[in-house]
Coordinates of C-alpha atoms in Angstrom, one line a residue:
M1 CA -144.5 97.3 82.9
R2 CA -146.8 94.4 83.4
R3 CA -146.7 93.6 79.7
G4 CA -142.9 94.0 79.5
G5 CA -142.5 91.7 82.6
R6 CA -144.6 89.0 80.9
I7 CA -142.4 89.2 77.8
L8 CA -139.2 88.9 79.8
A9 CA -140.6 85.9 81.6
L10 CA -141.3 84.2 78.3
L11 CA -137.8 84.9 77.0
A12 CA -136.3 83.5 80.1
G13 CA -137.2 80.0 78.9
L14 CA -135.5 80.4 75.5
S15 CA -131.8 79.9 74.6
L16 CA -130.6 82.4 72.1
P17 CA -127.4 82.0 70.1
G18 CA -124.4 83.3 72.0
T19 CA -126.4 83.6 75.2
A20 CA -126.7 81.4 78.2
I21 CA -129.6 81.3 80.6
A22 CA -128.9 80.3 84.2
A23 CA -130.9 77.4 85.4
P24 CA -133.2 78.0 88.4
E25 CA -131.6 77.4 91.7
T26 CA -134.1 74.5 92.3
S27 CA -135.3 72.3 89.5
P28 CA -137.5 69.2 89.6
L29 CA -135.8 65.8 89.2
P30 CA -136.1 64.4 85.6
M31 CA -138.8 61.8 85.2
A32 CA -137.6 58.2 85.3
R33 CA -137.3 56.6 81.9
P34 CA -139.8 53.7 81.6
A35 CA -138.1 50.3 81.4
V36 CA -138.0 48.9 77.9
P37 CA -139.7 45.4 78.0
E38 CA -137.3 42.6 77.1
Q39 CA -139.3 41.6 74.1
I40 CA -138.8 45.0 72.5
T41 CA -135.8 45.2 70.1
A42 CA -134.1 48.0 68.3
A43 CA -134.8 48.4 64.6
P44 CA -132.1 49.3 62.1
D45 CA -133.1 53.0 62.2
G46 CA -132.8 53.1 66.0
S47 CA -136.4 53.0 66.8
L48 CA -137.9 50.4 69.1
Q49 CA -140.2 47.8 67.7
R50 CA -142.0 44.8 69.1
P51 CA -141.6 41.4 67.4
A52 CA -144.2 39.9 65.3
P53 CA -147.0 38.1 67.3
R54 CA -146.1 34.5 68.2
P55 CA -147.7 32.0 65.9
E56 CA -150.8 30.3 67.3
A57 CA -149.2 26.9 66.9
L58 CA -146.4 27.8 69.3
R59 CA -148.5 29.7 71.9
G60 CA -148.3 27.8 75.2
A61 CA -145.4 25.6 74.0
T62 CA -143.0 24.6 76.7
L63 CA -139.3 23.7 76.7
A64 CA -140.3 20.0 77.2
S65 CA -142.4 20.0 74.1
A66 CA -139.7 21.6 72.1
V67 CA -137.2 18.9 73.1
L68 CA -139.5 16.3 71.7
V69 CA -138.8 17.4 68.2
M70 CA -135.0 17.5 68.5
P71 CA -133.1 14.9 66.5
R72 CA -132.4 11.7 68.3
V73 CA -129.0 11.4 69.8
V74 CA -127.0 8.8 67.7
G75 CA -126.2 5.7 69.6
K76 CA -128.4 6.3 72.6
D77 CA -132.0 6.7 73.5
A78 CA -133.6 8.8 76.2
S79 CA -132.3 6.4 78.9
G80 CA -128.7 6.7 77.6
Q81 CA -128.6 3.1 76.6
L82 CA -128.9 1.4 73.2
C83 CA -132.6 0.5 72.7
G84 CA -133.1 1.2 76.4
V85 CA -131.5 -2.2 77.2
P86 CA -128.6 -2.4 79.6
G87 CA -125.8 -4.6 78.2
L88 CA -126.3 -3.7 74.5
T89 CA -123.4 -1.9 73.0
G90 CA -123.4 -0.2 69.6
K91 CA -125.0 2.7 67.9
R92 CA -128.1 3.8 66.1
I93 CA -127.8 3.8 62.3
A94 CA -129.3 5.9 59.6
P95 CA -132.5 4.5 58.0
I96 CA -131.8 1.9 55.3
T97 CA -134.0 2.2 52.3
S98 CA -134.5 -0.1 49.3
R99 CA -136.2 -0.2 46.0
V100 CA -137.2 -3.8 46.7
E101 CA -140.6 -3.9 48.3
G102 CA -140.5 -5.3 51.8
C103 CA -136.8 -4.4 52.4
G104 CA -135.6 -1.7 54.6
L105 CA -134.7 -0.8 58.2
T106 CA -136.1 2.6 59.3
D107 CA -135.2 2.5 63.0
G108 CA -132.2 0.3 63.2
V109 CA -129.1 -0.2 65.4
E110 CA -125.7 -1.7 64.9
V111 CA -124.9 -4.0 67.8
T112 CA -121.2 -4.7 68.5
Q113 CA -121.4 -6.4 71.9
V114 CA -124.0 -8.2 74.0
S115 CA -123.4 -8.3 77.7
G116 CA -119.8 -7.6 77.2
I117 CA -119.4 -10.4 74.6
P118 CA -118.2 -9.0 71.2
L119 CA -119.8 -10.0 67.9
S120 CA -117.4 -11.1 65.1
I121 CA -119.2 -8.6 62.8
P122 CA -121.8 -5.9 63.8
A123 CA -125.4 -7.0 63.7
Q124 CA -127.7 -4.5 62.0
V125 CA -131.2 -5.1 63.3
D126 CA -134.2 -3.3 64.9
C127 CA -134.4 -2.8 68.6
T128 CA -136.8 -5.7 69.2
T129 CA -134.4 -8.1 67.6
A130 CA -131.5 -6.6 69.5
A131 CA -133.3 -7.1 72.8
R132 CA -134.2 -10.7 72.0
L133 CA -130.6 -11.4 71.0
K134 CA -129.5 -10.2 74.4
D135 CA -132.0 -12.4 76.1
W136 CA -130.8 -15.4 74.1
V137 CA -127.2 -14.7 74.9
D138 CA -127.8 -14.3 78.7
R139 CA -130.3 -17.2 79.2
G140 CA -129.3 -19.6 76.4
I141 CA -125.8 -19.3 74.9
V142 CA -123.8 -18.4 78.0
P143 CA -125.4 -21.0 80.2
A144 CA -125.0 -23.7 77.5
V145 CA -121.3 -23.0 77.1
G146 CA -120.7 -22.7 80.8
N147 CA -117.0 -22.9 81.7
R148 CA -116.0 -24.8 78.7
G149 CA -112.8 -23.3 77.3
G150 CA -113.1 -20.5 79.9
G151 CA -116.4 -19.4 78.6
V152 CA -117.7 -17.4 75.7
A153 CA -115.2 -15.0 74.2
R154 CA -117.0 -14.0 71.0
L155 CA -120.1 -14.8 68.9
E156 CA -119.4 -15.7 65.3
I157 CA -122.1 -14.0 63.3
A158 CA -122.9 -15.1 59.8
G159 CA -125.3 -12.2 58.9
S160 CA -128.0 -9.8 59.9
Y161 CA -129.6 -7.1 57.7
T162 CA -129.4 -7.9 54.0
C163 CA -132.1 -7.4 51.3
R164 CA -132.6 -10.8 49.8
P165 CA -135.3 -13.5 49.3
R166 CA -135.7 -16.4 51.8
N167 CA -132.8 -18.8 51.5
N168 CA -131.5 -16.7 48.6
Q169 CA -134.0 -18.4 46.3
S170 CA -135.2 -16.3 43.4
G171 CA -138.9 -15.7 43.5
A172 CA -139.2 -16.4 47.3
K173 CA -140.7 -13.9 49.7
V174 CA -138.4 -11.3 51.3
S175 CA -136.4 -12.8 54.1
E176 CA -136.7 -11.3 57.6
H177 CA -133.0 -10.4 57.1
G178 CA -134.4 -7.8 54.6
R179 CA -136.4 -6.2 57.4
G180 CA -133.6 -6.1 60.0
R181 CA -135.3 -8.8 62.1
A182 CA -132.9 -11.7 61.8
V183 CA -129.5 -12.8 62.9
D184 CA -127.5 -15.9 61.8
L185 CA -125.1 -17.5 64.4
R186 CA -122.5 -19.8 62.8
G187 CA -120.2 -20.4 65.8
I188 CA -118.8 -19.5 69.2
R189 CA -115.2 -18.6 70.1
L190 CA -114.1 -19.7 73.5
K191 CA -111.7 -17.8 75.7
S192 CA -109.2 -20.6 75.2
G193 CA -109.1 -19.7 71.5
E194 CA -111.1 -22.8 70.4
I195 CA -113.9 -22.0 67.9
L196 CA -117.0 -24.2 67.9
T197 CA -119.1 -24.1 64.8
V198 CA -122.7 -25.2 64.1
E199 CA -121.6 -27.1 61.0
A200 CA -118.9 -29.1 62.7
D201 CA -120.2 -29.4 66.3
W202 CA -124.0 -29.8 65.9
R203 CA -123.9 -33.4 66.9
D204 CA -121.0 -33.3 69.4
K205 CA -121.4 -35.2 72.7
D206 CA -122.3 -32.1 74.7
R207 CA -125.2 -31.2 72.3
L208 CA -124.1 -27.6 72.9
F209 CA -125.6 -26.1 69.8
Q210 CA -128.7 -28.1 70.1
R211 CA -129.2 -26.6 73.5
V212 CA -128.4 -23.1 72.1
H213 CA -131.0 -23.7 69.4
A214 CA -133.7 -24.8 71.9
A215 CA -133.0 -21.8 74.1
A216 CA -133.8 -19.5 71.2
C217 CA -137.3 -20.9 70.9
G218 CA -139.4 -18.4 72.8
P219 CA -137.4 -15.2 72.5
F220 CA -137.6 -15.5 68.7
G221 CA -140.6 -16.3 66.5
T222 CA -138.5 -18.4 64.1
V223 CA -135.5 -20.6 64.9
L224 CA -133.9 -22.7 62.1
G225 CA -130.9 -25.0 62.4
P226 CA -129.2 -27.9 60.6
E227 CA -132.2 -30.2 61.1
S228 CA -134.6 -27.8 59.4
D229 CA -133.4 -27.8 55.8
P230 CA -130.1 -27.9 53.8
Y231 CA -130.0 -24.1 53.8
H232 CA -129.2 -23.9 57.5
N233 CA -126.7 -26.7 57.9
D234 CA -123.9 -24.4 59.0
H235 CA -125.8 -21.8 61.1
I236 CA -128.7 -21.1 63.4
H237 CA -131.1 -18.6 62.0
V238 CA -133.3 -16.6 64.5
D239 CA -135.8 -13.9 63.7
T240 CA -138.6 -11.9 65.3
A241 CA -141.3 -12.4 62.6
T242 CA -144.8 -12.1 64.1
R243 CA -146.3 -15.6 64.6
N244 CA -149.0 -17.1 66.6
S245 CA -146.4 -19.5 68.1
A246 CA -142.7 -20.0 67.8
Y247 CA -141.6 -22.0 64.7
C248 CA -138.5 -24.0 65.8
R249 CA -136.8 -26.6 63.6

């Protein structure tokens, strides 16, 4: 009987076809299923797999370091302002390349307004030149005009970035215009509607454009006007070429 009792006990744990075995009145609680770590994902066959090890170059990387490699937001810098300068309005532009050696603008902006004063045409320059332009407008042009005709309504721009030799003379060195470091001012429109031009008003009794010219000496490395040469008789050229001292004529 002892042997038969052992056999019956073993059979009690088996489920035979067409039979049902009652569960014990008391049974232990099932073991808790271990939590699946978040980094484990399901493979196509349903099994769980861990991802490949993180590349050495990315170990320890933070969100801040990842943000540094994101594309720059067009039109704004990290401060939310064009070139980080309050009062400059416009947008960043795609790099300008050229087959001509010395020409190109890799990190340029297109300025449309300076301190709320619109430009007749957008000025495509680098940020250094854009910032100097604002300084010239605030400290030179606006004070020189004062309340004449109600003040400055618009700046008449003759040119900014363009790949060409100096003074458009064949064989000359590349102009600072070809590097996005120059702006040509040909006139000022007043709020009254009157337009003052360098060519017509350089020698007027108020000497307005001569004072505007003088105010550019300092913010800019080069300042050329009607008294410099025949090539600048109708505009004031300013640029941010690196010099030991300002060249103003």
